[in-house]
Structure formats: structure tokens, C-alpha cells
Amino acid sequence: MSVRIDITGLTPERIGVVPSPLAELGMALHALSEPAHHPGLQGWTTSVATRLDPCLADRLCEADFLWRTTFSDVFTPSAGIAGRRTRPGATLAEELDLLDKLSDEQFVDAALEFTCQSSYAIRPVSRLDDPRTRERALDLAAARGAHQVRFTQRLLDDPPAVRTWFRELLRDCEEAFFADVWARVQHQLAADARHKTELIRRKGLGDALKATSSAVSLDQAGRTLVVDKISEGVAATGDGDLVLVPTSLGWPHLWVLHRAGWQPVITYPVSSPGLTAPPSVEQLTLRMSALAHPVRMRLCRHLARGSYTTSELADAHGMSAPEISRHLSVLKKAGLITTRRQGRYVQHQLDLSVVSRLGGDFIEGVLR
């Protein structure tokens, strides 16, 4: 599973590493609504939540599904501008002006991501013009809750009014708390962007991507950018640009915009309080599958207490040595056990450090 971006013909000057105040505001709103996703920000989220004006807090609840369960593309409007060569603005005001340049149809499609629509990577039929598509959007919103239905109805009935309301909401967030956040993080983000840009210039995109995240890489041909995620998607830069957006508040999320007709964008965390090299989705799947078998679970009980040979395990479990060897091979391939030779004996033991991280690795994998 992965999101793949075809970058055939992409030249270095068409790769931009650019901080985005609007994307960072979106990440801030997500952290406030899902503090459990961001334990490293607990002090900040608690501080902001306790001093937030109740009226603003209520308004944020009206549309929190735009940043709670997903990261809506309305926070990266530069990607939807015709020509697919526009970069994020330097200020929130500039980015809100870019948001105003999106068509009503683009804004509506991006705002309705929370309905788990299946048409993200293809050009959908207009929800503003087609009655059946409109009703389907309302049906999907109904599954999410009553206030999602009300928001969707308002959005479909009067997109300009909702866009004005949304812009005012974001400006009020800037005044209430985000101006302080941006003043604190923008220099770090700018420094990271300069570093990645220099890596692209001196060593190429592949090395810059490795420095960005261990989950992002180029294929051997150098024509496809692969983002290791528990999801699937495809996109292509075509004659447009590729934009990388650093975020200070986004860990553990690695967000990829691959909407049909929009410029591909990857928003990546510049630092994380977690592991520097989390396992790939393939490694995570191997480990979860290896532990799903009852015999291997029982073997792990022994191997967690000490090191044992295949023969010892066979005797303890009433199984043949070849059967035990097959199960040990699965555990070893998944990286869950270590093996060492002591004289003529080969001993196996559960790698407790790897197993103890499995829950965190799984959470990071599904949130990436």
C-alpha cells in the first residue's frame, strides 16, 4: 500500500519546498481537536483550549470535521490554482486570497472530503449541478452526524456564504492564537525548507526525500515518488510542480495531496518525538500477521522469558522441529526475534524492544 506520484520529466526548478501558514493553521486546529494524536503538544493544546473564547470554540465545532478526521485540501488552496505552478503564500492573508481564487466547485469538493468520498483521485460530477450527486453527498454526511448534514446543506445551497464564514473563522483563529504559533515556528520551517532545497540542488530529489521522511522515496528509475502509507493513491506532476510543505505541528501525520487536477503536495513533519525510523507498512504488516497465529503467540511466551533452541521449543510444545522452525522463520522475517549461536547450539529470543514499540508503530502507521 502506498501513494505514488509520477514525476516523469520533473526538473529541479519545478520542485518547491515552501512553508505554508494556512497548512500550519490546519495542523494546529487538528491538534486542538485530536490532542491524543499529538502527545508532544499536550501543553500547548491545553493552554489554547482553556483560554479560547467560548463563541470561537462553538464556531470551530461547526466545521471541525474539516480538520479532525481528515486534513481538508482547503488548507492547501495553492495546489488547486490553474496551471499547477502556484506556491503557498508567505502570510495567512496571502493564502486566504488564494483560497478565494478556487472555484465554488473546487471548494465544495475539497470541503466534502470528510464524507469519505470515493472520487478523490478522479474528477467527480459537480455536486452543485447534479441532483443525484448532491443527494449522495448529503447521505454520506448523514452517516457522520447532524451538524455535518447542516454544514453540507449550507455548503451546497450557498457556497459563497460558507466560504466567507470559513475565511472569517480562520482570521479569528489567527488573532486568538495562531499569530503567536506562526511567529514561533516560521523560522524553523524556513530553515528546514532552505536545507531541503539545498539538498535537492546538490544531491538530488532522492536524498532530499530521505531527509524529509523515511516513508518517502524514489523508485529505482527515479520517475515515481512513493509515500509508504496504509492507503493507496496515484497522481502525476505532469507539466506542473511538486511542492513539499514542512510542518512543525504535524507529527505523526504525513499528508499527501493527490486530488485529480490539483498539484501534488506532501506535507511532512520537520521533527518528531517518536522513532526516527518507523517501520514501513510492509514491516508492520509482517509483524502483525506473525503474531496473529496462536502457535507463534505461545512461542513468544517462551521466547520472552529467555533464549531457547529449536529442539527445546519442539519438546515444550509437543511439535516437530521442522514445524517449530517454520514458525521461527516467520517471526525472524518479521524482525521479532533475535538468533545467536552458542557453540553448536542456535538460540532464539524475542526482541522485547521491537515488540514493546509495536503499539506505537501501529498507531503511527495508521495516522501517517
Short mmCIF file of C-alpha atoms in Angstrom, two decimals:
data_model
loop_
_atom_site.label_atom_id
_atom_site.label_comp_id
_atom_site.label_asym_id
_atom_site.label_seq_id
_atom_site.Cartn_x
_atom_site.Cartn_y
_atom_site.Cartn_z
CA MET A 1 0.00 0.00 0.00
CA SER A 2 1.31 3.45 -0.90
CA VAL A 3 0.59 6.74 -2.62
CA ARG A 4 2.57 7.01 -5.85
CA ILE A 5 3.29 10.24 -7.73
CA ASP A 6 4.58 10.04 -11.29
CA ILE A 7 7.26 12.74 -11.61
CA THR A 8 8.48 11.88 -15.12
CA GLY A 9 10.06 14.97 -16.67
CA LEU A 10 10.07 16.93 -13.41
CA THR A 11 13.02 19.35 -13.31
CA PRO A 12 14.65 20.63 -10.07
CA GLU A 13 13.36 24.17 -10.56
CA ARG A 14 9.80 22.81 -10.51
CA ILE A 15 10.27 21.34 -7.03
CA GLY A 16 9.38 23.73 -4.24
CA VAL A 17 9.95 23.34 -0.51
CA VAL A 18 7.76 26.06 0.98
CA PRO A 19 6.29 26.64 4.45
CA SER A 20 2.55 27.33 4.45
CA PRO A 21 0.88 29.34 7.23
CA LEU A 22 -2.56 28.07 6.17
CA ALA A 23 -1.45 24.43 6.25
CA GLU A 24 0.14 25.04 9.67
CA LEU A 25 -3.12 26.55 10.91
CA GLY A 26 -4.91 23.44 9.70
CA MET A 27 -2.45 21.28 11.62
CA ALA A 28 -2.95 23.44 14.71
CA LEU A 29 -6.73 23.02 14.50
CA HIS A 30 -6.30 19.26 14.11
CA ALA A 31 -4.03 19.07 17.16
CA LEU A 32 -6.58 21.02 19.20
CA SER A 33 -9.42 18.70 18.18
CA GLU A 34 -7.40 15.45 18.45
CA PRO A 35 -4.84 16.02 21.24
CA ALA A 36 -4.34 12.25 21.64
CA HIS A 37 -2.71 12.21 18.18
CA HIS A 38 -0.13 14.74 19.35
CA PRO A 39 1.09 13.94 22.87
CA GLY A 40 4.13 16.15 22.37
CA LEU A 41 1.83 19.18 22.03
CA GLN A 42 -0.24 18.48 25.14
CA GLY A 43 0.93 21.58 26.99
CA TRP A 44 0.14 23.85 24.05
CA THR A 45 -3.26 22.30 23.25
CA THR A 46 -4.32 22.51 26.89
CA SER A 47 -3.22 26.14 27.16
CA VAL A 48 -5.04 27.22 23.99
CA ALA A 49 -8.21 25.24 24.77
CA THR A 50 -8.56 26.69 28.27
CA ARG A 51 -8.29 30.32 27.13
CA LEU A 52 -10.22 30.02 23.86
CA ASP A 53 -13.21 32.34 23.61
CA PRO A 54 -16.38 30.19 24.02
CA CYS A 55 -18.00 31.78 20.97
CA LEU A 56 -14.97 30.93 18.79
CA ALA A 57 -14.87 27.42 20.26
CA ASP A 58 -18.51 26.90 19.26
CA ARG A 59 -17.83 28.14 15.73
CA LEU A 60 -14.87 25.77 15.44
CA CYS A 61 -17.14 22.86 16.41
CA GLU A 62 -19.41 23.66 13.45
CA ALA A 63 -16.76 22.58 10.96
CA ASP A 64 -14.18 20.62 12.97
CA PHE A 65 -14.67 17.62 10.67
CA LEU A 66 -12.65 19.57 8.08
CA TRP A 67 -9.54 19.01 10.18
CA ARG A 68 -10.45 16.38 12.80
CA THR A 69 -10.90 13.15 10.80
CA THR A 70 -9.13 14.35 7.67
CA PHE A 71 -6.93 17.22 6.56
CA SER A 72 -9.06 19.03 4.02
CA ASP A 73 -7.47 20.29 0.82
CA VAL A 74 -8.99 23.72 1.56
CA PHE A 75 -5.84 24.22 3.67
CA THR A 76 -3.64 23.97 0.56
CA PRO A 77 -5.51 26.13 -1.98
CA SER A 78 -2.35 26.92 -4.00
CA ALA A 79 -2.47 23.35 -5.33
CA GLY A 80 -5.83 23.96 -6.99
CA ILE A 81 -4.88 27.11 -8.91
CA ALA A 82 -4.94 26.67 -12.70
CA GLY A 83 -1.56 25.80 -14.19
CA ARG A 84 -0.50 23.84 -11.10
CA ARG A 85 2.59 26.03 -10.62
CA THR A 86 1.44 28.21 -7.69
CA ARG A 87 3.34 28.08 -4.38
CA PRO A 88 1.88 28.67 -0.90
CA GLY A 89 1.73 32.27 0.25
CA ALA A 90 4.11 33.81 2.78
CA THR A 91 1.32 35.03 5.06
CA LEU A 92 -2.08 33.72 6.08
CA ALA A 93 -3.72 36.66 4.30
CA GLU A 94 -1.98 35.73 1.03
CA GLU A 95 -3.11 32.14 1.35
CA LEU A 96 -6.69 33.12 2.11
CA ASP A 97 -6.58 35.19 -1.09
CA LEU A 98 -5.52 32.01 -2.92
CA LEU A 99 -8.45 30.20 -1.29
CA ASP A 100 -10.76 32.84 -2.77
CA LYS A 101 -9.40 32.02 -6.24
CA LEU A 102 -10.70 28.45 -6.12
CA SER A 103 -13.98 27.91 -7.92
CA ASP A 104 -17.07 27.13 -5.86
CA GLU A 105 -16.97 23.59 -7.22
CA GLN A 106 -13.34 23.13 -6.14
CA PHE A 107 -14.07 24.49 -2.67
CA VAL A 108 -17.13 22.27 -2.23
CA ASP A 109 -15.29 19.13 -3.37
CA ALA A 110 -12.38 19.83 -1.01
CA ALA A 111 -14.65 20.67 1.92
CA LEU A 112 -16.62 17.42 1.49
CA GLU A 113 -13.61 15.15 1.99
CA PHE A 114 -14.96 14.25 5.42
CA THR A 115 -17.72 12.19 3.75
CA CYS A 116 -15.11 9.57 2.76
CA GLN A 117 -15.91 10.16 -0.89
CA SER A 118 -14.51 7.61 -3.30
CA SER A 119 -13.92 10.15 -6.10
CA TYR A 120 -10.93 11.93 -4.55
CA ALA A 121 -8.47 10.86 -7.26
CA ILE A 122 -10.89 11.28 -10.18
CA ARG A 123 -12.79 14.29 -11.42
CA PRO A 124 -16.26 13.97 -9.83
CA VAL A 125 -19.59 15.07 -11.23
CA SER A 126 -20.43 18.52 -9.86
CA ARG A 127 -22.32 18.35 -6.60
CA LEU A 128 -23.64 21.82 -7.33
CA ASP A 129 -25.26 20.92 -10.65
CA ASP A 130 -26.16 17.23 -10.47
CA PRO A 131 -29.12 16.42 -8.13
CA ARG A 132 -28.18 12.75 -7.67
CA THR A 133 -24.58 13.59 -6.72
CA ARG A 134 -25.87 16.26 -4.36
CA GLU A 135 -28.19 13.78 -2.62
CA ARG A 136 -25.36 11.28 -2.33
CA ALA A 137 -23.20 13.91 -0.60
CA LEU A 138 -26.00 14.56 1.90
CA ASP A 139 -26.46 10.83 2.52
CA LEU A 140 -22.74 10.41 3.22
CA ALA A 141 -22.78 13.44 5.51
CA ALA A 142 -25.74 11.96 7.43
CA ALA A 143 -23.59 9.00 8.39
CA ARG A 144 -21.17 11.41 10.07
CA GLY A 145 -23.68 13.33 12.19
CA ALA A 146 -26.35 16.01 12.33
CA HIS A 147 -24.11 19.07 12.25
CA GLN A 148 -22.20 17.62 9.27
CA VAL A 149 -25.52 17.42 7.43
CA ARG A 150 -26.34 21.03 8.30
CA PHE A 151 -22.91 22.17 7.13
CA THR A 152 -23.18 20.17 3.88
CA GLN A 153 -26.65 21.58 3.20
CA ARG A 154 -25.39 25.14 3.72
CA LEU A 155 -22.34 24.44 1.56
CA LEU A 156 -24.38 23.07 -1.33
CA ASP A 157 -27.07 25.77 -1.10
CA ASP A 158 -24.77 28.79 -0.82
CA PRO A 159 -21.03 28.12 -1.31
CA PRO A 160 -20.03 31.85 -1.29
CA ALA A 161 -21.65 32.37 2.12
CA VAL A 162 -19.82 29.37 3.60
CA ARG A 163 -16.54 30.48 2.06
CA THR A 164 -16.93 33.92 3.66
CA TRP A 165 -17.81 32.32 7.00
CA PHE A 166 -14.79 30.00 6.77
CA ARG A 167 -12.39 32.82 5.91
CA GLU A 168 -13.62 34.88 8.88
CA LEU A 169 -13.24 31.85 11.14
CA LEU A 170 -9.60 31.38 10.13
CA ARG A 171 -8.83 35.07 10.58
CA ASP A 172 -10.32 34.94 14.08
CA CYS A 173 -8.14 31.88 14.83
CA GLU A 174 -5.12 33.87 13.73
CA GLU A 175 -5.99 36.67 16.13
CA ALA A 176 -6.85 34.31 19.00
CA PHE A 177 -3.83 32.00 18.95
CA PHE A 178 -2.26 31.28 15.58
CA ALA A 179 -0.30 34.51 15.13
CA ASP A 180 1.77 33.54 18.17
CA VAL A 181 2.23 30.00 16.85
CA TRP A 182 3.38 31.17 13.43
CA ALA A 183 5.79 33.70 14.91
CA ARG A 184 7.37 30.87 16.91
CA VAL A 185 7.62 28.20 14.18
CA GLN A 186 8.08 30.06 10.90
CA HIS A 187 11.86 30.46 11.27
CA GLN A 188 12.31 26.74 11.96
CA LEU A 189 10.17 25.88 8.93
CA ALA A 190 12.03 28.35 6.71
CA ALA A 191 15.38 26.90 7.79
CA ASP A 192 14.19 23.37 7.05
CA ALA A 193 12.90 24.46 3.63
CA ARG A 194 16.28 26.03 2.80
CA HIS A 195 18.08 22.87 3.88
CA LYS A 196 15.88 20.60 1.74
CA THR A 197 16.17 22.96 -1.23
CA GLU A 198 19.96 22.87 -0.96
CA LEU A 199 19.88 19.06 -0.78
CA ILE A 200 17.83 18.96 -3.99
CA ARG A 201 20.33 21.27 -5.68
CA ARG A 202 23.47 19.43 -4.52
CA LYS A 203 22.42 15.79 -4.22
CA GLY A 204 19.07 15.43 -5.98
CA LEU A 205 15.47 14.80 -5.00
CA GLY A 206 16.11 11.27 -3.70
CA ASP A 207 18.44 12.43 -0.92
CA ALA A 208 16.14 15.32 -0.04
CA LEU A 209 13.20 12.92 0.31
CA LYS A 210 15.23 10.64 2.60
CA ALA A 211 15.93 13.64 4.81
CA THR A 212 12.25 14.52 4.74
CA SER A 213 10.90 11.17 5.95
CA SER A 214 11.92 7.53 5.90
CA ALA A 215 8.44 6.86 4.48
CA VAL A 216 9.11 8.86 1.27
CA SER A 217 11.37 7.60 -1.50
CA LEU A 218 12.00 7.42 -5.25
CA ASP A 219 11.77 4.21 -7.23
CA GLN A 220 14.92 2.86 -8.89
CA ALA A 221 14.11 4.58 -12.17
CA GLY A 222 13.69 7.92 -10.41
CA ARG A 223 10.35 8.50 -12.09
CA THR A 224 7.93 7.70 -9.28
CA LEU A 225 7.77 9.17 -5.81
CA VAL A 226 6.46 6.59 -3.32
CA VAL A 227 4.91 7.50 0.02
CA ASP A 228 4.61 4.50 2.34
CA LYS A 229 1.11 4.77 3.86
CA ILE A 230 -1.75 2.47 4.81
CA SER A 231 -3.72 3.84 1.88
CA GLU A 232 -3.50 3.84 -1.89
CA GLY A 233 -3.46 6.67 -4.36
CA VAL A 234 -1.91 7.85 -7.61
CA ALA A 235 -1.06 11.25 -9.03
CA ALA A 236 1.26 12.84 -11.57
CA THR A 237 3.05 16.15 -11.70
CA GLY A 238 2.66 16.32 -15.49
CA ASP A 239 3.68 19.82 -16.54
CA GLY A 240 3.02 21.17 -13.03
CA ASP A 241 5.17 21.43 -9.91
CA LEU A 242 5.79 19.25 -6.88
CA VAL A 243 5.55 21.05 -3.55
CA LEU A 244 6.87 19.88 -0.18
CA VAL A 245 5.46 21.69 2.85
CA PRO A 246 7.23 21.37 6.24
CA THR A 247 5.08 21.45 9.38
CA SER A 248 6.13 21.86 12.99
CA LEU A 249 2.81 20.63 14.44
CA GLY A 250 2.02 17.71 12.15
CA TRP A 251 3.79 14.65 13.59
CA PRO A 252 2.91 11.76 13.20
CA HIS A 253 0.94 12.69 10.09
CA LEU A 254 2.48 12.60 6.63
CA TRP A 255 -0.14 14.08 4.35
CA VAL A 256 -0.22 13.68 0.56
CA LEU A 257 -2.49 15.75 -1.68
CA HIS A 258 -3.19 13.73 -4.82
CA ARG A 259 -6.57 15.15 -5.82
CA ALA A 260 -7.40 14.88 -9.52
CA GLY A 261 -6.41 18.06 -11.38
CA TRP A 262 -4.54 19.54 -8.41
CA GLN A 263 -0.82 19.98 -7.91
CA PRO A 264 0.74 17.15 -5.82
CA VAL A 265 1.74 18.32 -2.34
CA ILE A 266 3.42 16.47 0.52
CA THR A 267 3.15 17.96 3.99
CA TYR A 268 5.77 16.44 6.27
CA PRO A 269 6.76 16.96 9.95
CA VAL A 270 10.14 18.61 10.43
CA SER A 271 10.71 16.76 13.68
CA SER A 272 9.05 14.07 15.75
CA PRO A 273 9.14 12.99 19.36
CA GLY A 274 8.86 9.39 18.25
CA LEU A 275 11.12 6.97 16.42
CA THR A 276 13.47 8.43 13.83
CA ALA A 277 12.96 5.44 11.54
CA PRO A 278 9.47 3.94 11.95
CA PRO A 279 8.85 0.58 10.25
CA SER A 280 7.44 0.50 6.75
CA VAL A 281 3.85 -0.57 6.17
CA GLU A 282 5.20 -3.89 4.85
CA GLN A 283 7.24 -4.47 8.03
CA LEU A 284 4.29 -3.52 10.21
CA THR A 285 2.02 -5.92 8.30
CA LEU A 286 4.57 -8.74 8.66
CA ARG A 287 4.79 -8.21 12.41
CA MET A 288 1.05 -8.04 12.97
CA SER A 289 0.49 -11.14 10.81
CA ALA A 290 3.29 -13.06 12.52
CA LEU A 291 1.72 -12.52 15.92
CA ALA A 292 -1.77 -13.43 14.74
CA HIS A 293 -1.06 -17.20 14.77
CA PRO A 294 -1.81 -18.93 18.11
CA VAL A 295 1.26 -21.21 17.93
CA ARG A 296 3.56 -18.22 17.39
CA MET A 297 1.87 -16.42 20.27
CA ARG A 298 2.69 -19.37 22.54
CA LEU A 299 6.25 -19.46 21.23
CA CYS A 300 6.59 -15.77 22.07
CA ARG A 301 5.60 -16.54 25.65
CA HIS A 302 8.65 -18.81 25.94
CA LEU A 303 10.97 -16.58 23.94
CA ALA A 304 10.11 -13.53 26.03
CA ARG A 305 11.48 -15.26 29.12
CA GLY A 306 14.79 -16.43 27.71
CA SER A 307 16.64 -17.91 24.74
CA TYR A 308 15.78 -21.41 23.51
CA THR A 309 16.88 -23.80 20.80
CA THR A 310 14.51 -25.22 18.24
CA SER A 311 14.67 -28.63 19.92
CA GLU A 312 13.79 -27.19 23.31
CA LEU A 313 10.78 -25.40 21.86
CA ALA A 314 9.69 -28.53 19.99
CA ASP A 315 9.73 -30.55 23.23
CA ALA A 316 7.93 -27.85 25.18
CA HIS A 317 5.13 -27.51 22.62
CA GLY A 318 4.82 -31.13 21.53
CA MET A 319 5.64 -30.33 17.92
CA SER A 320 8.30 -31.44 15.46
CA ALA A 321 11.49 -29.43 15.00
CA PRO A 322 10.65 -28.60 11.34
CA GLU A 323 7.24 -27.21 12.41
CA ILE A 324 8.87 -25.02 15.05
CA SER A 325 11.50 -23.90 12.52
CA ARG A 326 8.80 -22.72 10.11
CA HIS A 327 7.15 -20.60 12.82
CA LEU A 328 10.50 -19.21 13.96
CA SER A 329 11.29 -18.28 10.37
CA VAL A 330 8.10 -16.20 10.19
CA LEU A 331 8.93 -14.42 13.46
CA LYS A 332 12.51 -13.79 12.34
CA LYS A 333 11.44 -12.43 8.95
CA ALA A 334 9.17 -10.01 10.79
CA GLY A 335 12.12 -8.88 12.91
CA LEU A 336 10.51 -10.03 16.16
CA ILE A 337 13.20 -12.47 17.34
CA THR A 338 16.97 -12.47 17.51
CA THR A 339 19.17 -15.51 16.86
CA ARG A 340 22.65 -16.21 18.19
CA ARG A 341 24.95 -19.22 18.01
CA GLN A 342 26.46 -20.60 21.20
CA GLY A 343 28.81 -23.45 20.37
CA ARG A 344 26.85 -25.97 18.34
CA TYR A 345 23.51 -24.60 19.53
CA VAL A 346 21.42 -21.89 17.87
CA GLN A 347 19.30 -20.00 20.36
CA HIS A 348 16.32 -17.75 19.67
CA GLN A 349 14.86 -14.98 21.80
CA LEU A 350 12.06 -12.46 21.47
CA ASP A 351 13.29 -8.92 20.77
CA LEU A 352 11.41 -7.15 23.55
CA SER A 353 12.44 -3.68 22.34
CA VAL A 354 10.76 -4.27 18.97
CA VAL A 355 7.63 -5.83 20.47
CA SER A 356 7.27 -3.06 23.04
CA ARG A 357 7.21 -0.49 20.22
CA LEU A 358 4.60 -2.38 18.19
CA GLY A 359 1.60 -0.48 19.56
CA GLY A 360 3.24 2.87 18.90
CA ASP A 361 4.38 1.75 15.46
CA PHE A 362 0.84 0.69 14.61
CA ILE A 363 -0.64 3.99 15.77
CA GLU A 364 1.97 5.96 13.83
CA GLY A 365 1.36 3.79 10.77
CA VAL A 366 -2.41 4.32 10.69
CA LEU A 367 -2.06 8.05 11.43
CA ARG A 368 0.81 8.66 8.98
#
